[in-house]
Amino acid sequence: NTANGIDTKYCSVTWLEIATNNLLKNIKEIDECRNGVIFLWNNGRKTVRNELDVIAVKDSVPICISCKD
């Protein structure tokens, strides 16, 4: 899906990630939160890039959130 040359699917996920991150930042029980966290898996033969849309931490327990439109 594109509008004026912009990938609207990417844009809708981006706003949802930001909105979710902002919502979590306002929850006092959440210790930390980030959006768009990229990490690499490497098994010696191949490197795979993955992204977590939003990740929050509460008492050292990660909370992973996938944002879909």
mmCIF file of N, CA and C in Angstrom:
data_model
loop_
_atom_site.group_PDB
_atom_site.id
_atom_site.type_symbol
_atom_site.label_atom_id
_atom_site.label_comp_id
_atom_site.label_asym_id
_atom_site.label_seq_id
_atom_site.Cartn_x
_atom_site.Cartn_y
_atom_site.Cartn_z
ATOM 1 N N ASN A 1 0.836 -1.183 0.000
ATOM 2 C CA ASN A 1 0.000 0.000 0.000
ATOM 3 C C ASN A 1 0.882 1.249 0.000
ATOM 4 N N THR A 2 0.649 2.120 -0.954
ATOM 5 C CA THR A 2 1.407 3.355 -1.000
ATOM 6 C C THR A 2 0.476 4.539 -1.190
ATOM 7 N N ALA A 3 0.892 5.676 -0.659
ATOM 8 C CA ALA A 3 0.181 6.941 -0.860
ATOM 9 C C ALA A 3 1.239 8.004 -1.072
ATOM 10 N N ASN A 4 1.180 8.665 -2.221
ATOM 11 C CA ASN A 4 2.169 9.682 -2.563
ATOM 12 C C ASN A 4 3.597 9.141 -2.480
ATOM 13 N N GLY A 5 3.784 7.880 -2.894
ATOM 14 C CA GLY A 5 5.109 7.284 -2.895
ATOM 15 C C GLY A 5 5.597 6.810 -1.540
ATOM 16 N N ILE A 6 4.751 6.895 -0.512
ATOM 17 C CA ILE A 6 5.134 6.478 0.837
ATOM 18 C C ILE A 6 4.475 5.158 1.158
ATOM 19 N N ASP A 7 5.246 4.242 1.696
ATOM 20 C CA ASP A 7 4.701 2.945 2.086
ATOM 21 C C ASP A 7 3.825 3.149 3.318
ATOM 22 N N THR A 8 2.509 3.111 3.131
ATOM 23 C CA THR A 8 1.584 3.413 4.228
ATOM 24 C C THR A 8 1.558 2.315 5.278
ATOM 25 N N LYS A 9 1.848 1.085 4.879
ATOM 26 C CA LYS A 9 1.890 0.015 5.876
ATOM 27 C C LYS A 9 3.014 0.287 6.870
ATOM 28 N N TYR A 10 4.177 0.677 6.367
ATOM 29 C CA TYR A 10 5.296 1.010 7.243
ATOM 30 C C TYR A 10 4.935 2.178 8.158
ATOM 31 N N CYS A 11 4.307 3.181 7.602
ATOM 32 C CA CYS A 11 3.953 4.359 8.392
ATOM 33 C C CYS A 11 2.937 4.017 9.478
ATOM 34 N N SER A 12 1.957 3.179 9.172
ATOM 35 C CA SER A 12 0.953 2.852 10.179
ATOM 36 C C SER A 12 1.563 2.049 11.317
ATOM 37 N N VAL A 13 2.486 1.157 11.006
ATOM 38 C CA VAL A 13 3.150 0.410 12.069
ATOM 39 C C VAL A 13 4.010 1.353 12.894
ATOM 40 N N THR A 14 4.685 2.269 12.255
ATOM 41 C CA THR A 14 5.543 3.209 12.970
ATOM 42 C C THR A 14 4.740 4.034 13.970
ATOM 43 N N TRP A 15 3.596 4.564 13.559
ATOM 44 C CA TRP A 15 2.824 5.381 14.506
ATOM 45 C C TRP A 15 2.310 4.529 15.650
ATOM 46 N N LEU A 16 1.951 3.273 15.367
ATOM 47 C CA LEU A 16 1.438 2.398 16.411
ATOM 48 C C LEU A 16 2.544 2.029 17.405
ATOM 49 N N GLU A 17 3.746 1.792 16.895
ATOM 50 C CA GLU A 17 4.884 1.515 17.779
ATOM 51 C C GLU A 17 5.146 2.710 18.693
ATOM 52 N N ILE A 18 5.140 3.894 18.134
ATOM 53 C CA ILE A 18 5.396 5.109 18.922
ATOM 54 C C ILE A 18 4.292 5.327 19.945
ATOM 55 N N ALA A 19 3.043 5.143 19.534
ATOM 56 C CA ALA A 19 1.919 5.330 20.460
ATOM 57 C C ALA A 19 1.977 4.311 21.598
ATOM 58 N N THR A 20 2.319 3.059 21.266
ATOM 59 C CA THR A 20 2.421 2.020 22.294
ATOM 60 C C THR A 20 3.551 2.334 23.258
ATOM 61 N N ASN A 21 4.689 2.737 22.723
ATOM 62 C CA ASN A 21 5.835 3.107 23.552
ATOM 63 C C ASN A 21 5.474 4.270 24.483
ATOM 64 N N ASN A 22 4.821 5.284 23.945
ATOM 65 C CA ASN A 22 4.423 6.435 24.768
ATOM 66 C C ASN A 22 3.437 6.041 25.859
ATOM 67 N N LEU A 23 2.516 5.143 25.541
ATOM 68 C CA LEU A 23 1.563 4.658 26.531
ATOM 69 C C LEU A 23 2.285 3.938 27.668
ATOM 70 N N LEU A 24 3.225 3.073 27.306
ATOM 71 C CA LEU A 24 3.977 2.323 28.319
ATOM 72 C C LEU A 24 4.824 3.238 29.193
ATOM 73 N N LYS A 25 5.374 4.296 28.610
ATOM 74 C CA LYS A 25 6.193 5.239 29.386
ATOM 75 C C LYS A 25 5.383 5.902 30.497
ATOM 76 N N ASN A 26 4.067 5.979 30.316
ATOM 77 C CA ASN A 26 3.198 6.612 31.315
ATOM 78 C C ASN A 26 2.704 5.650 32.392
ATOM 79 N N ILE A 27 3.099 4.384 32.296
ATOM 80 C CA ILE A 27 2.736 3.407 33.321
ATOM 81 C C ILE A 27 3.873 3.341 34.327
ATOM 82 N N LYS A 28 3.625 3.789 35.541
ATOM 83 C CA LYS A 28 4.704 3.918 36.530
ATOM 84 C C LYS A 28 5.353 2.587 36.895
ATOM 85 N N GLU A 29 4.639 1.477 36.737
ATOM 86 C CA GLU A 29 5.200 0.169 37.083
ATOM 87 C C GLU A 29 6.224 -0.332 36.066
ATOM 88 N N ILE A 30 6.231 0.223 34.867
ATOM 89 C CA ILE A 30 7.183 -0.178 33.827
ATOM 90 C C ILE A 30 8.523 0.505 34.096
ATOM 91 N N ASP A 31 9.584 -0.305 34.144
ATOM 92 C CA ASP A 31 10.918 0.229 34.438
ATOM 93 C C ASP A 31 11.552 0.909 33.231
ATOM 94 N N GLU A 32 11.362 0.347 32.049
ATOM 95 C CA GLU A 32 11.953 0.914 30.832
ATOM 96 C C GLU A 32 11.206 0.390 29.619
ATOM 97 N N CYS A 33 11.164 1.178 28.543
ATOM 98 C CA CYS A 33 10.575 0.702 27.299
ATOM 99 C C CYS A 33 11.275 1.349 26.105
ATOM 100 N N ARG A 34 11.302 0.601 25.020
ATOM 101 C CA ARG A 34 11.927 1.049 23.766
ATOM 102 C C ARG A 34 11.105 0.533 22.597
ATOM 103 N N ASN A 35 11.174 1.233 21.470
ATOM 104 C CA ASN A 35 10.536 0.718 20.262
ATOM 105 C C ASN A 35 11.569 0.606 19.141
ATOM 106 N N GLY A 36 11.306 -0.304 18.206
ATOM 107 C CA GLY A 36 12.210 -0.506 17.073
ATOM 108 C C GLY A 36 13.551 -1.095 17.466
ATOM 109 N N VAL A 37 13.552 -2.018 18.409
ATOM 110 C CA VAL A 37 14.805 -2.629 18.880
ATOM 111 C C VAL A 37 15.243 -3.690 17.872
ATOM 112 N N ILE A 38 16.428 -3.507 17.297
ATOM 113 C CA ILE A 38 16.957 -4.428 16.290
ATOM 114 C C ILE A 38 18.042 -5.281 16.929
ATOM 115 N N PHE A 39 17.999 -6.574 16.637
ATOM 116 C CA PHE A 39 19.040 -7.469 17.134
ATOM 117 C C PHE A 39 19.392 -8.472 16.045
ATOM 118 N N LEU A 40 20.585 -9.032 16.156
ATOM 119 C CA LEU A 40 21.079 -9.977 15.159
ATOM 120 C C LEU A 40 21.252 -11.350 15.772
ATOM 121 N N TRP A 41 20.860 -12.371 15.024
ATOM 122 C CA TRP A 41 21.108 -13.769 15.374
ATOM 123 C C TRP A 41 22.257 -14.215 14.476
ATOM 124 N N ASN A 42 23.263 -14.849 15.041
ATOM 125 C CA ASN A 42 24.384 -15.325 14.246
ATOM 126 C C ASN A 42 24.770 -16.715 14.726
ATOM 127 N N ASN A 43 24.615 -17.703 13.843
ATOM 128 C CA ASN A 43 24.965 -19.070 14.224
ATOM 129 C C ASN A 43 26.297 -19.512 13.615
ATOM 130 N N GLY A 44 27.083 -18.570 13.130
ATOM 131 C CA GLY A 44 28.370 -18.883 12.524
ATOM 132 C C GLY A 44 28.294 -19.069 11.016
ATOM 133 N N ARG A 45 27.136 -19.392 10.504
ATOM 134 C CA ARG A 45 26.951 -19.561 9.058
ATOM 135 C C ARG A 45 26.152 -18.423 8.445
ATOM 136 N N LYS A 46 25.231 -17.887 9.235
ATOM 137 C CA LYS A 46 24.299 -16.902 8.700
ATOM 138 C C LYS A 46 23.922 -15.915 9.796
ATOM 139 N N THR A 47 23.777 -14.658 9.417
ATOM 140 C CA THR A 47 23.303 -13.637 10.339
ATOM 141 C C THR A 47 21.900 -13.214 9.921
ATOM 142 N N VAL A 48 20.986 -13.227 10.871
ATOM 143 C CA VAL A 48 19.598 -12.847 10.607
ATOM 144 C C VAL A 48 19.277 -11.622 11.449
ATOM 145 N N ARG A 49 18.667 -10.617 10.807
ATOM 146 C CA ARG A 49 18.278 -9.378 11.486
ATOM 147 C C ARG A 49 16.810 -9.490 11.887
ATOM 148 N N ASN A 50 16.523 -9.180 13.147
ATOM 149 C CA ASN A 50 15.149 -9.167 13.638
ATOM 150 C C ASN A 50 14.871 -7.845 14.338
ATOM 151 N N GLU A 51 13.600 -7.527 14.445
ATOM 152 C CA GLU A 51 13.200 -6.301 15.146
ATOM 153 C C GLU A 51 12.055 -6.617 16.097
ATOM 154 N N LEU A 52 12.156 -6.081 17.294
ATOM 155 C CA LEU A 52 11.039 -6.103 18.244
ATOM 156 C C LEU A 52 10.369 -4.739 18.136
ATOM 157 N N ASP A 53 9.063 -4.731 17.870
ATOM 158 C CA ASP A 53 8.365 -3.452 17.701
ATOM 159 C C ASP A 53 8.446 -2.616 18.967
ATOM 160 N N VAL A 54 8.054 -3.197 20.087
ATOM 161 C CA VAL A 54 8.123 -2.512 21.375
ATOM 162 C C VAL A 54 8.550 -3.528 22.422
ATOM 163 N N ILE A 55 9.481 -3.143 23.263
ATOM 164 C CA ILE A 55 9.883 -3.999 24.380
ATOM 165 C C ILE A 55 9.877 -3.153 25.648
ATOM 166 N N ALA A 56 9.245 -3.686 26.672
ATOM 167 C CA ALA A 56 9.195 -3.029 27.978
ATOM 168 C C ALA A 56 9.814 -3.982 28.994
ATOM 169 N N VAL A 57 10.264 -3.426 30.103
ATOM 170 C CA VAL A 57 10.857 -4.243 31.165
ATOM 171 C C VAL A 57 10.194 -3.878 32.481
ATOM 172 N N LYS A 58 9.798 -4.923 33.216
ATOM 173 C CA LYS A 58 9.223 -4.763 34.555
ATOM 174 C C LYS A 58 9.925 -5.760 35.461
ATOM 175 N N ASP A 59 10.660 -5.271 36.456
ATOM 176 C CA ASP A 59 11.380 -6.134 37.399
ATOM 177 C C ASP A 59 12.251 -7.163 36.675
ATOM 178 N N SER A 60 13.013 -6.714 35.689
ATOM 179 C CA SER A 60 13.931 -7.542 34.889
ATOM 180 C C SER A 60 13.232 -8.568 34.003
ATOM 181 N N VAL A 61 11.917 -8.463 33.841
ATOM 182 C CA VAL A 61 11.165 -9.363 32.965
ATOM 183 C C VAL A 61 10.818 -8.602 31.683
ATOM 184 N N PRO A 62 11.283 -9.109 30.520
ATOM 185 C CA PRO A 62 10.960 -8.417 29.264
ATOM 186 C C PRO A 62 9.518 -8.685 28.831
ATOM 187 N N ILE A 63 8.903 -7.661 28.276
ATOM 188 C CA ILE A 63 7.556 -7.743 27.712
ATOM 189 C C ILE A 63 7.688 -7.317 26.259
ATOM 190 N N CYS A 64 7.520 -8.259 25.333
ATOM 191 C CA CYS A 64 7.685 -7.987 23.903
ATOM 192 C C CYS A 64 6.313 -7.785 23.265
ATOM 193 N N ILE A 65 6.188 -6.713 22.505
ATOM 194 C CA ILE A 65 4.907 -6.370 21.873
ATOM 195 C C ILE A 65 5.115 -6.247 20.373
ATOM 196 N N SER A 66 4.294 -6.960 19.608
ATOM 197 C CA SER A 66 4.307 -6.875 18.168
ATOM 198 C C SER A 66 3.120 -6.023 17.726
ATOM 199 N N CYS A 67 3.382 -4.976 16.985
ATOM 200 C CA CYS A 67 2.325 -4.053 16.552
ATOM 201 C C CYS A 67 1.914 -4.375 15.116
ATOM 202 N N LYS A 68 0.650 -4.713 14.948
ATOM 203 C CA LYS A 68 0.094 -5.014 13.616
ATOM 204 C C LYS A 68 -1.082 -4.077 13.375
ATOM 205 N N ASP A 69 -1.173 -3.630 12.118
ATOM 206 C CA ASP A 69 -2.315 -2.766 11.783
ATOM 207 C C ASP A 69 -3.454 -3.556 11.233
#
